[in-house]
Coordinates of C-alpha atoms and ligand atoms in Angstrom, one line a residue:
X1 CA -14.0 14.4 51.9
X2 CA -17.2 13.6 50.1
X3 CA -20.5 12.6 51.5
X4 CA -23.9 12.2 49.9
X5 CA -27.4 12.4 51.3
X6 CA -30.7 11.6 49.7
X7 CA -33.8 12.6 51.5
X8 CA -37.3 12.1 50.4
X9 CA -40.8 11.9 51.7
X10 CA -41.7 8.5 53.0
X11 CA -44.6 7.9 50.7
X12 CA -46.3 9.1 47.6
X13 CA -49.6 10.9 48.2
X14 CA -52.7 9.8 46.4
X15 CA -56.4 10.9 46.2
X16 CA -57.9 7.7 44.9
X17 CA -56.9 4.7 42.8
X18 CA -57.1 6.5 39.5
X19 CA -55.6 9.7 40.6
X20 CA -52.0 10.6 39.8
X21 CA -49.5 10.2 42.6
X22 CA -46.7 12.6 43.4
X23 CA -44.1 13.1 46.1
X24 CA -41.7 15.9 46.9
X25 CA -38.0 14.8 46.7
X26 CA -34.8 16.5 47.7
X27 CA -31.5 15.4 46.3
X28 CA -28.8 17.0 48.2
X29 CA -25.0 16.5 48.5
X30 CA -22.1 18.5 49.6
X31 CA -18.4 18.1 49.2
X32 CA -15.1 19.9 49.2
X33 CA -13.4 20.1 45.9
X34 CA -9.8 21.2 45.3
X35 CA -9.6 24.2 42.9
X36 CA -6.4 23.5 41.1
X37 CA -3.8 26.2 40.2
X38 CA -5.9 28.1 37.7
X39 CA -9.3 28.2 39.3
X40 CA -7.6 28.7 42.7
X41 CA -6.1 31.9 41.4
X42 CA -9.4 32.9 39.9
X43 CA -11.2 32.5 43.2
X44 CA -8.4 34.2 45.1
X45 CA -8.8 37.1 42.7
X46 CA -12.5 37.4 43.4
X47 CA -11.7 37.7 47.1
X48 CA -9.6 40.7 46.2
X49 CA -12.2 42.2 43.8
X50 CA -10.2 41.1 40.8
X51 CA -11.6 39.1 37.9
X52 CA -8.9 37.0 36.1
X53 CA -9.3 35.4 32.7
X54 CA -7.1 32.8 31.0
X55 CA -5.0 33.7 27.9
X56 CA -4.9 30.9 25.4
X57 CA -2.0 30.2 23.0
X58 CA -4.0 31.9 20.3
X59 CA -4.4 35.0 22.4
X60 CA -8.1 34.5 23.3
X61 CA -9.1 35.5 26.8
X62 CA -11.5 33.1 28.5
X63 CA -13.4 34.0 31.6
X64 CA -14.0 32.2 33.9
X65 CA -10.6 30.7 33.1
X66 CA -10.3 27.1 32.1
X67 CA -7.4 24.9 32.9
X68 CA -6.9 23.9 29.3
X69 CA -7.2 25.7 25.9
X70 CA -10.5 24.4 24.6
X71 CA -9.1 24.5 21.1
X72 CA -5.7 22.8 21.4
X73 CA -5.9 21.2 24.9
X74 CA -2.7 23.0 25.9
X75 CA -2.4 23.8 29.6
X76 CA -3.3 27.5 30.4
X77 CA -0.4 29.3 32.1
X78 CA -1.2 33.0 31.9
X79 CA -4.0 34.8 33.7
X80 CA -4.8 38.4 33.0
X81 CA -6.8 40.9 34.9
X82 CA -10.2 41.9 33.3
X83 CA -12.3 44.9 33.8
X84 CA -15.4 44.7 36.0
X85 CA -17.4 46.1 33.2
X86 CA -18.9 44.4 30.1
X87 CA -21.9 44.0 27.9
X88 CA -24.9 41.7 28.1
X89 CA -24.9 39.2 25.2
X90 CA -28.2 37.5 26.1
X91 CA -30.4 37.2 29.1
X92 CA -33.5 35.6 30.6
X93 CA -35.8 37.0 33.2
X94 CA -36.6 35.2 36.5
X95 CA -39.9 36.4 38.0
X96 CA -39.6 34.5 41.3
X97 CA -36.3 34.1 42.9
X98 CA -35.5 30.7 44.5
X99 CA -33.8 30.3 47.8
X100 CA -30.6 29.4 46.1
X101 CA -30.5 32.4 43.8
X102 CA -28.1 35.2 44.4
X103 CA -30.9 37.8 44.7
X104 CA -34.1 37.6 46.7
X105 CA -36.2 39.5 44.1
X106 CA -37.0 39.3 40.4
X107 CA -33.8 39.5 38.4
X108 CA -32.2 38.4 35.1
X109 CA -29.6 35.7 34.4
X110 CA -27.4 37.0 31.7
X111 CA -24.4 36.1 29.6
X112 CA -22.0 38.9 30.2
X113 CA -18.9 39.5 28.0
X114 CA -16.5 41.5 30.1
X115 CA -14.4 44.1 28.4
X116 CA -11.3 42.4 27.1
X117 CA -12.7 38.9 27.2
X118 CA -13.6 36.8 24.2
X119 CA -16.1 34.6 26.0
X120 CA -19.2 35.4 28.1
X121 CA -19.8 34.4 31.7
X122 CA -23.2 33.8 33.3
X123 CA -24.3 35.9 36.3
X124 CA -27.3 37.7 37.8
X125 CA -28.3 41.2 36.7
X126 CA -30.1 43.4 39.3
X127 CA -32.6 45.6 37.5
X128 CA -36.2 46.4 38.6
X129 CA -38.0 44.9 35.6
X130 CA -37.6 43.4 32.2
X131 CA -38.1 46.8 30.7
X132 CA -34.8 47.9 32.3
X133 CA -32.6 45.3 30.5
X134 CA -31.6 44.6 26.9
X135 CA -29.0 42.8 24.9
X136 CA -25.9 44.9 24.5
X137 CA -26.6 46.8 27.8
X138 CA -23.4 47.9 29.6
X139 CA -23.1 46.5 33.1
X140 CA -20.7 46.7 36.1
X141 CA -19.8 44.1 38.7
X142 CA -21.2 44.6 42.2
X143 CA -19.0 43.0 44.9
X144 CA -20.2 41.4 48.1
X145 CA -18.9 43.0 51.3
X146 CA -17.8 39.7 52.7
X147 CA -15.9 37.7 50.1
X148 CA -14.6 34.2 50.7
X149 CA -13.2 33.2 47.3
X150 CA -16.2 31.9 45.3
X151 CA -18.2 33.1 42.3
X152 CA -20.9 34.6 44.5
X153 CA -18.3 37.1 45.8
X154 CA -19.7 38.9 42.8
X155 CA -23.2 39.7 44.2
X156 CA -24.5 40.6 40.8
X157 CA -24.0 43.0 37.9
X158 CA -25.9 46.3 37.7
X159 CA -26.2 48.9 35.0
X160 CA -22.9 50.6 34.5
X161 CA -23.8 54.1 35.5
X162 CA -25.2 53.2 38.9
X163 CA -21.7 52.5 40.3
X164 CA -19.8 55.3 38.7
X165 CA -19.9 57.5 41.8
X166 CA -18.9 54.7 44.1
X167 CA -16.1 53.6 41.8
X168 CA -14.6 57.1 41.9
X169 CA -14.6 57.2 45.6
X170 CA -13.3 53.6 46.0
X171 CA -9.7 53.2 47.2
X172 CA -7.3 51.8 44.7
X173 CA -7.7 48.0 44.2
X174 CA -4.7 45.8 45.1
X175 CA -2.6 44.7 42.1
X176 CA -3.6 41.3 40.8
X177 CA 0.0 40.3 40.7
X178 CA 0.4 41.1 44.4
X179 CA 1.3 38.0 46.3
X180 CA -1.5 36.4 48.2
X181 CA -1.1 35.7 51.9
X182 CA -1.7 32.1 52.9
X183 CA -5.1 32.9 54.4
X184 CA -6.2 34.5 51.1
X185 CA -5.3 31.5 48.8
X186 CA -8.3 29.5 47.8
X187 CA -7.3 25.9 47.2
X188 CA -10.6 24.2 48.5
X189 CA -14.1 25.0 47.7
X190 CA -17.3 24.0 49.5
X191 CA -19.6 22.8 46.8
X192 CA -23.1 22.2 48.1
X193 CA -25.8 21.1 45.7
X194 CA -29.5 20.8 46.4
X195 CA -32.1 19.8 44.0
X196 CA -35.8 19.9 45.0
X197 CA -38.3 18.4 42.7
X198 CA -41.6 16.6 42.5
X199 CA -41.8 13.0 41.3
X200 CA -45.0 12.0 39.5
X201 CA -45.6 8.3 39.4
X202 CA -46.5 6.7 36.0
X203 CA -49.0 3.9 35.8
X204 CA -46.6 1.1 36.6
X205 CA -45.0 2.9 39.6
X206 CA -48.4 3.8 40.9
X207 CA -49.5 0.1 40.8
X208 CA -46.3 -0.9 42.4
X209 CA -46.6 1.5 45.3
X210 CA -50.3 0.8 45.8
X211 CA -49.5 -3.0 46.0
X212 CA -46.8 -2.3 48.6
X213 CA -49.4 -0.6 50.7
X214 CA -51.2 -4.0 50.7
X215 CA -48.0 -5.9 51.6
X216 CA -47.7 -7.1 48.0
X217 CA -44.7 -6.9 45.7
X218 CA -45.6 -6.9 42.0
X219 CA -43.7 -6.9 38.7
X220 CA -44.5 -7.2 35.0
X221 CA -43.8 -10.1 32.7
X222 CA -42.3 -9.8 29.3
X223 CA -44.3 -11.9 26.7
X224 CA -41.2 -12.2 24.5
X225 CA -38.3 -13.2 26.9
X226 CA -40.5 -14.2 29.8
X227 CA -38.4 -12.2 32.3
X228 CA -40.2 -10.7 35.3
X229 CA -39.2 -7.2 36.2
X230 CA -39.6 -5.7 39.7
X231 CA -40.5 -2.9 40.0
X232 CA -42.9 -3.2 37.1
X233 CA -42.1 -1.6 33.7
X234 CA -44.4 -0.8 30.8
X235 CA -42.0 -2.3 28.2
X236 CA -39.1 -4.8 28.3
X237 CA -35.7 -2.9 28.1
X238 CA -34.3 -5.9 26.2
X239 CA -37.1 -6.8 23.8
X240 CA -39.1 -3.5 23.8
X241 CA -42.2 -5.7 24.1
X242 CA -45.2 -4.3 26.0
X243 CA -45.5 -5.7 29.5
X244 CA -49.0 -5.4 30.6
X245 CA -49.3 -8.5 32.8
X246 CA -48.9 -7.8 36.5
X247 CA -47.3 -10.6 38.4
X248 CA -47.1 -11.0 42.2
X249 CA -43.7 -12.1 43.4
X250 CA -42.7 -13.4 46.9
X251 CA -41.4 -11.3 49.7
X252 CA -38.6 -13.8 50.1
X253 CA -35.5 -13.9 48.0
X254 CA -31.8 -14.4 47.6
X255 CA -28.9 -12.0 48.1
X256 CA -27.1 -11.8 44.8
X257 CA -24.5 -9.2 45.9
X258 CA -24.0 -6.8 48.8
X259 CA -21.8 -4.2 50.4
X260 CA -21.0 -3.4 53.9
X261 CA -21.5 0.3 54.6
X262 CA -18.8 1.5 57.0
X263 CA -18.9 5.3 56.4
X264 CA -21.6 7.3 58.1
X265 CA -23.4 10.0 56.1
X266 CA -26.2 12.4 56.7
X267 CA -29.2 10.4 55.6
X268 CA -27.7 7.1 56.7
X269 CA -30.6 4.8 57.8
X270 CA -28.6 3.2 60.6
X271 CA -25.3 3.6 62.4
X272 CA -22.7 1.7 60.4
X273 CA -21.7 -0.9 59.8
X274 CA -24.7 -2.3 58.0
X275 CA -25.4 -4.2 54.8
X276 CA -27.1 -3.0 51.6
X277 CA -27.8 -5.8 49.2
X278 CA -29.2 -6.7 45.8
X279 CA -32.0 -9.2 46.5
X280 CA -33.5 -11.4 43.8
X281 CA -37.1 -11.9 45.0
X282 CA -38.5 -15.4 44.4
X283 CA -40.3 -15.2 41.0
X284 CA -38.4 -12.1 39.8
X285 CA -35.5 -11.9 37.3
X286 CA -34.2 -8.5 38.4
X287 CA -32.9 -7.9 41.9
X288 CA -34.2 -5.0 44.0
X289 CA -32.0 -3.1 46.5
X290 CA -32.6 -3.1 50.2
X291 CA -31.1 -3.3 53.6
X292 CA -30.1 -6.5 55.5
X293 CA -30.5 -6.7 59.3
X294 CA -30.7 -9.2 62.1
X295 CA -27.5 -10.8 61.0
X296 CA -23.8 -9.8 61.6
X297 CA -22.3 -8.1 58.7
X298 CA -19.5 -10.7 58.5
X299 CA -22.1 -13.5 58.2
X300 CA -23.9 -12.0 55.1
X301 CA -23.1 -14.0 52.0
X302 CA -24.1 -14.1 48.3
X303 CA -26.8 -16.8 47.9
X304 CA -28.2 -16.1 51.4
X305 CA -31.9 -16.6 51.7
X306 CA -33.8 -13.6 53.2
X307 CA -37.3 -12.4 53.9
X308 CA -38.9 -9.0 54.0
X309 CA -39.6 -7.5 57.4
X310 CA -42.7 -5.3 57.0
X311 CA -43.9 -2.4 59.1
X312 CA -47.0 -2.8 61.3
X313 CA -50.4 -2.6 59.5
X314 CA -51.2 0.9 60.7
X315 CA -47.9 2.2 59.2
X316 CA -48.5 0.8 55.7
X317 CA -48.3 3.4 53.0
X318 CA -47.6 3.5 49.2
X319 CA -43.8 3.2 49.7
X320 CA -41.0 0.7 49.6
X321 CA -40.3 1.9 53.1
X322 CA -43.1 -0.5 54.1
X323 CA -40.3 -3.1 54.1
X324 CA -38.0 -2.1 56.9
X325 CA -35.3 -4.5 55.9
X326 CA -34.7 -8.1 54.9
X327 CA -33.4 -10.7 57.3
X328 CA -32.2 -14.3 56.9
X329 CA -34.8 -17.0 56.7
X330 CA -32.4 -19.7 57.9
X331 CA -32.8 -21.8 54.8
X332 CA -29.5 -23.1 53.2
X333 CA -27.7 -20.7 50.9
X334 CA -28.3 -21.1 47.1
X335 CA -25.3 -22.1 45.0
X336 CA -23.7 -19.3 42.9
X337 CA -25.0 -20.9 39.7
X338 CA -28.6 -20.2 40.9
X339 CA -28.0 -16.5 40.9
X340 CA -25.2 -16.1 38.3
X341 CA -27.6 -14.9 35.7
X342 CA -29.1 -12.3 38.0
X343 CA -26.2 -10.3 39.3
Ligands
ZN1 ZN1 -38.2 -9.1 27.1

């Protein structure tokens, strides 16, 4: 199963017309991925406090294991147990831990070459300060108490000596060759990704958003090929010509292509089914993407004439969300030839 969600603030913020505009954005998606036979064994091993590496045909040991020999492309078949100790090859210090980081304090990301491995793996190093870490430093894996078969079953690495006493008192680890019970096998992985960032609008995007706040849709015109781009751009992607002229286009247009969304997802604007379409606004040469409402999905057609449905005046803001959706004007459909160059 795969689903995708994109969430963002509704509008860019601005201080005045000349000020820069910015908005926080969150790009977030989650999915289950199958692990395959090699990574599945690697993750299963982590659950049992065992780190497995791949032995290539030339005898190199790669960790984390890859499914294919990066040199020859041959399938990897043999996995070998590696020590939970190694040496730091390089590192970088993180002063402020983010929510998604494995530690909630300052720490280091490091490339760690485990004893017996020919490659290095990246993971977190828990030391108190930059003064306590150096390239070549010996480190030891620290396991999480509750392991589920993922890379964060390794909580972090710590300086080797700190765990010596604990290792001595630890019960013998299970053999890596011991058969896994069905509940231990890792064949699916929950892979959640979240990217939070701030978008800063350049001059053209700022003008576009400010125009939208006035119920206007603007584009720029290419002096070389005469094409009108919406949203506006500073240069023509075909001719590379500067496009300084701002052109107002209509809030009516023609559907050039569309899809019916039948699968619900987290940030879905409506309960499906609904239509998302490419709409060629009158006066523009490039379609924009928006939603189509007030018509049955089965009645939407390429060539259908539509008009923007705007929010009320008091809700206007510098955002394309000022247009709730497009709905049919009732005019006759345009023939395919009229939109064929704008698909
Ligand atoms: Zn051009």
